[in-house]
GROMACS .gro file of C-alpha atoms in nm:
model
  183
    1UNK     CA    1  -3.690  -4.678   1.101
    2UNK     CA    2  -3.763  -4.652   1.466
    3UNK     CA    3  -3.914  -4.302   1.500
    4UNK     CA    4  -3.708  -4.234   1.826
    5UNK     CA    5  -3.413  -4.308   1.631
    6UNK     CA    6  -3.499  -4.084   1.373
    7UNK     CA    7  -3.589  -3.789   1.598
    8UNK     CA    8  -3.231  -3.840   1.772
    9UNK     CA    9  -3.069  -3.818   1.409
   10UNK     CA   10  -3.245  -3.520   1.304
   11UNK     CA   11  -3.095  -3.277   1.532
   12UNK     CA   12  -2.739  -3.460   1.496
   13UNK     CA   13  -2.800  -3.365   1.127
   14UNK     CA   14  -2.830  -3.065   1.166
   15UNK     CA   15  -2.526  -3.018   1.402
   16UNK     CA   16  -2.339  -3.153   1.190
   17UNK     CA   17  -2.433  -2.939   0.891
   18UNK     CA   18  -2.390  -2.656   1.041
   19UNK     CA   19  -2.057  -2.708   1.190
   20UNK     CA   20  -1.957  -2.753   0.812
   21UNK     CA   21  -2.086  -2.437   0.743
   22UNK     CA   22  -1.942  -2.253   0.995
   23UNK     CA   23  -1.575  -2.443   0.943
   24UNK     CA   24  -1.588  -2.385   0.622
   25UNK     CA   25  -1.693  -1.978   0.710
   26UNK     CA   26  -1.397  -1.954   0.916
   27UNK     CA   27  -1.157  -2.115   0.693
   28UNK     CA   28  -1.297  -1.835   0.426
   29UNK     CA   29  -1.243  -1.598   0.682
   30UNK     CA   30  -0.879  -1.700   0.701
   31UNK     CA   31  -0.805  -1.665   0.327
   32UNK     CA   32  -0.799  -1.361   0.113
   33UNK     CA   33  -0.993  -1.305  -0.120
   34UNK     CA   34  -0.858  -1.171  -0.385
   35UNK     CA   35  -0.533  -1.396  -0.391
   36UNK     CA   36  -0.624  -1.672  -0.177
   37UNK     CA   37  -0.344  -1.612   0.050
   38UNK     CA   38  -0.341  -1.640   0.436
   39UNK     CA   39  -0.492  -1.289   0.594
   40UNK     CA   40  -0.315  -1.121   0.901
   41UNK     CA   41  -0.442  -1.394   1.114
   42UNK     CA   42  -0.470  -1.686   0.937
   43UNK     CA   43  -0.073  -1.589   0.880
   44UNK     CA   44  -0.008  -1.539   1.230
   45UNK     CA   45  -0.119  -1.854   1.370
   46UNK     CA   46   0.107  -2.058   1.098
   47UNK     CA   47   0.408  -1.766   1.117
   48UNK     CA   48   0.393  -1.868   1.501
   49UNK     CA   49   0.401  -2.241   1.516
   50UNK     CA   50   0.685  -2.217   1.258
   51UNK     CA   51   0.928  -2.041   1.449
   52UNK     CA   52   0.814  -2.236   1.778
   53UNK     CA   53   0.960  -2.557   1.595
   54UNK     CA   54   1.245  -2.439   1.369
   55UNK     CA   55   1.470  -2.139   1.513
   56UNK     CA   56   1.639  -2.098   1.213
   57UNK     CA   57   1.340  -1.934   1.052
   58UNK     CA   58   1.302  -1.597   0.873
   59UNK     CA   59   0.989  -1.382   0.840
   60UNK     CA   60   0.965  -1.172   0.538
   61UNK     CA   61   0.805  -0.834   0.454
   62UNK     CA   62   0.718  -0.763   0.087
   63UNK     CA   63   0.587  -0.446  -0.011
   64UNK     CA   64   0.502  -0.385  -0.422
   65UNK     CA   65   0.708  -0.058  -0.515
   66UNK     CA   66   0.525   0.235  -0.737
   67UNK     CA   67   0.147   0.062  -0.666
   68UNK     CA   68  -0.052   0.335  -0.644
   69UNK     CA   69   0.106   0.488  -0.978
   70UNK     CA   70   0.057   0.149  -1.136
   71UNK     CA   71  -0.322   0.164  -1.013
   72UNK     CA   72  -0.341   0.478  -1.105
   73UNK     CA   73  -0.261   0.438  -1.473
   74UNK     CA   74  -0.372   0.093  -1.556
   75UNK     CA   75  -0.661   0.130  -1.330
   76UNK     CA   76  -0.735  -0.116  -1.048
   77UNK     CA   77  -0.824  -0.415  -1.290
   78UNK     CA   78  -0.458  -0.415  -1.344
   79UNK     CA   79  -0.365  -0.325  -0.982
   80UNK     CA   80  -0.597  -0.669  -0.903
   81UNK     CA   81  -0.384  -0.863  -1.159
   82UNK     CA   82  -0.020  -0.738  -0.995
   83UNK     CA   83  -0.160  -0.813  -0.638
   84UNK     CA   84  -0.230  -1.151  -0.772
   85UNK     CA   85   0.090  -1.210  -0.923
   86UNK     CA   86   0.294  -1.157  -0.647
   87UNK     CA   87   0.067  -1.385  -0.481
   88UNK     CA   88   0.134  -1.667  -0.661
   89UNK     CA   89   0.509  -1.583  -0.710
   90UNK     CA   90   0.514  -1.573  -0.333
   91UNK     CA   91   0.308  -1.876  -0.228
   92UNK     CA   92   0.521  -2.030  -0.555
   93UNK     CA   93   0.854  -1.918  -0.350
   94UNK     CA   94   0.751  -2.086  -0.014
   95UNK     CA   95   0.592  -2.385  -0.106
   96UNK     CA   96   0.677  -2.646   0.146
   97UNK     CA   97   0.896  -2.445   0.314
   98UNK     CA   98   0.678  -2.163   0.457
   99UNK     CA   99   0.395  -1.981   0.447
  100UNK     CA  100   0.263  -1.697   0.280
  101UNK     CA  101   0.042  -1.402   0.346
  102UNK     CA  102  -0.144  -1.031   0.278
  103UNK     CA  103  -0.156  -0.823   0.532
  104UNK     CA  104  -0.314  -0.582   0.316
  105UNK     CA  105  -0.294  -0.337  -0.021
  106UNK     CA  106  -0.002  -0.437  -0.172
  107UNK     CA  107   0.177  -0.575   0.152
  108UNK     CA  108   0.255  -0.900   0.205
  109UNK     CA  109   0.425  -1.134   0.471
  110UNK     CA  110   0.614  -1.529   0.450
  111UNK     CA  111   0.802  -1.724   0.696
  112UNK     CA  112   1.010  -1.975   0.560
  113UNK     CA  113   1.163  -2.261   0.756
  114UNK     CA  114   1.535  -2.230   0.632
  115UNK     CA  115   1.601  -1.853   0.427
  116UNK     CA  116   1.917  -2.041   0.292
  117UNK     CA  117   1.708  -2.301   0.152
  118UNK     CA  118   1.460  -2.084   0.002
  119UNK     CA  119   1.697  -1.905  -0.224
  120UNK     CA  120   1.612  -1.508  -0.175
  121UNK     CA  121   1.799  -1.381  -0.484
  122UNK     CA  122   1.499  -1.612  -0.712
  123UNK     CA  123   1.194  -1.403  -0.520
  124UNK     CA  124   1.342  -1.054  -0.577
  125UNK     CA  125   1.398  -1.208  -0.943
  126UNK     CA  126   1.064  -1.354  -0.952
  127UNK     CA  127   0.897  -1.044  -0.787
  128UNK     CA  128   1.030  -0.813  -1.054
  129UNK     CA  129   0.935  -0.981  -1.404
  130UNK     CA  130   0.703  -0.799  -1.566
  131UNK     CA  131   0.343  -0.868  -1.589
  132UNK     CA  132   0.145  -0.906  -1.901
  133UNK     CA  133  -0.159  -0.780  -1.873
  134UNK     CA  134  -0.420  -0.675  -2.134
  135UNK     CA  135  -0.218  -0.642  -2.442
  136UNK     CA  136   0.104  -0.468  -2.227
  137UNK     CA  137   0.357  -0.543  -1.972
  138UNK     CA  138   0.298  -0.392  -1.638
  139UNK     CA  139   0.632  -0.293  -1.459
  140UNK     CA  140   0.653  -0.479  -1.114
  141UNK     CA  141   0.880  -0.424  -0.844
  142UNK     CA  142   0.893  -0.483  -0.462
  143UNK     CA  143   1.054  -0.396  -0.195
  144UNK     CA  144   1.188  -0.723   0.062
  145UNK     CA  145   1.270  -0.721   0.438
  146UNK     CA  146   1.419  -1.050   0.631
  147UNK     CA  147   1.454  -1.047   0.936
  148UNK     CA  148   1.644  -1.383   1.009
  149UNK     CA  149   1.497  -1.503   1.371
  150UNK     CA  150   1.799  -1.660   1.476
  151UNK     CA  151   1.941  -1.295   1.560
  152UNK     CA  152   1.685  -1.187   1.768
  153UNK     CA  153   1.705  -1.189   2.175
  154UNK     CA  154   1.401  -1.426   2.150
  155UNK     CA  155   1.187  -1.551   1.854
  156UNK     CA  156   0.909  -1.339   1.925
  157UNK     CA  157   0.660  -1.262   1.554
  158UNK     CA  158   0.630  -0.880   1.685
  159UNK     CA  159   1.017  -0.843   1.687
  160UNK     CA  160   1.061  -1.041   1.384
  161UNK     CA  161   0.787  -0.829   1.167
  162UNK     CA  162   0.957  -0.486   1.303
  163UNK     CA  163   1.249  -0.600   1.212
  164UNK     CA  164   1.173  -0.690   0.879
  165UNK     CA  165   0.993  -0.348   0.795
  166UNK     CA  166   1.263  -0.194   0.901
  167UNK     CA  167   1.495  -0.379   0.695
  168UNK     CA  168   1.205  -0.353   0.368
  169UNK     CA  169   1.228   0.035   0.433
  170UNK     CA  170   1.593   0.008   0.409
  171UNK     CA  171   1.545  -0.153   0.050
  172UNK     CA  172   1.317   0.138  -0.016
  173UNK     CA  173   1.598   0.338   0.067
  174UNK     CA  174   1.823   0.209  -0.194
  175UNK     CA  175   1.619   0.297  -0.441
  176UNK     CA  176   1.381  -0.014  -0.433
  177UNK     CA  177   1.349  -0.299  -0.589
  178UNK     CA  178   1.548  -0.498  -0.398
  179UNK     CA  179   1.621  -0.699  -0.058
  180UNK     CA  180   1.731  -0.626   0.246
  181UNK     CA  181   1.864  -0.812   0.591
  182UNK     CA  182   1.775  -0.730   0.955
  183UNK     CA  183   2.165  -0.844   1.007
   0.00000   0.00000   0.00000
């Protein structure tokens, strides 16, 4: 090999590794690590270009009820396996149809192309079966705001997410474990 050549492919080399590093970093970045869900902002950015292109779409707030007593008596092992859980029963829920994500503790967030499509009544169901977990059943429960964006003045994410915590705080008001509509 020409040793001009090879001087001019060194470098490119290492470009080229370390974008794959750093790609790879920021898709990382974007995932969470405990459940491999979309963070806030890795969320956002999807949440976003999904209600640009379909207007029927609804954003969703989950929040687990009673966490901090299950942490608190199973210890955070188990608290690790119920964040989890929901996780997967989420990102199970969505699948092609939207997107799932934690904002954080035991909050999460999905927007889903078509709510009628996605079937809400099997997430609350799924959300509240019990968890085995070293030798027992953990009790789960959560809490669900919609917020449907096809009643909002315009299909903005803020309104949409304020909308559905206010709705998921309505649930909470009913004595949890259940659903509840912006409408």
């Amino acid at each position: 090999m020409d040793l001009q050549i090879a001087a001019g492919i060194v470098p490119l080399l290492g470009w080229a590794v370390h974008g794959g590093i750093l790609t790879r970093r920021l898709a990382t970045a974007r995932r969470d690590p405990l459940t491999g869900l979309h963070t806030r902002a890795g969320w956002t950015a999807r949440a976003e270009h999904c209600i640009r292109r379909h207007p029927t779409a609804a954003v969703l707030l989950v929040d687990l009820d009673h966490f901090k007593t299950l942490n608190d008596t199973h210890g955070h092992a188990a608290g690790d396996a119920a964040l989890i859980a929901t996780a997967d029963r989420l990102r199970t829920w969505c699948g092609r149809n939207g997107t799932a994500g934690r904002l954080g503790g035991d909050e999460f967030v999905a927007v889903v192309r078509d709510l009628a499509a996605a079937d809400l009544d099997a997430l609350t169901a799924a959300l509240h079966q019990p968890l085995p977990y070293d030798g027992t059943c953990l009790p789960l429960a959560a809490s669900v705001g919609v917020c449907h964006l096809a009643d909002l003045p315009a299909p903005l994410l803020t309104d949409a997410l304020a909308a559905a915590d206010a709705a998921m705080y309505a649930a909470k008001g009913r004595g949890r474990r259940g659903s509840c509509s912006s409408r």
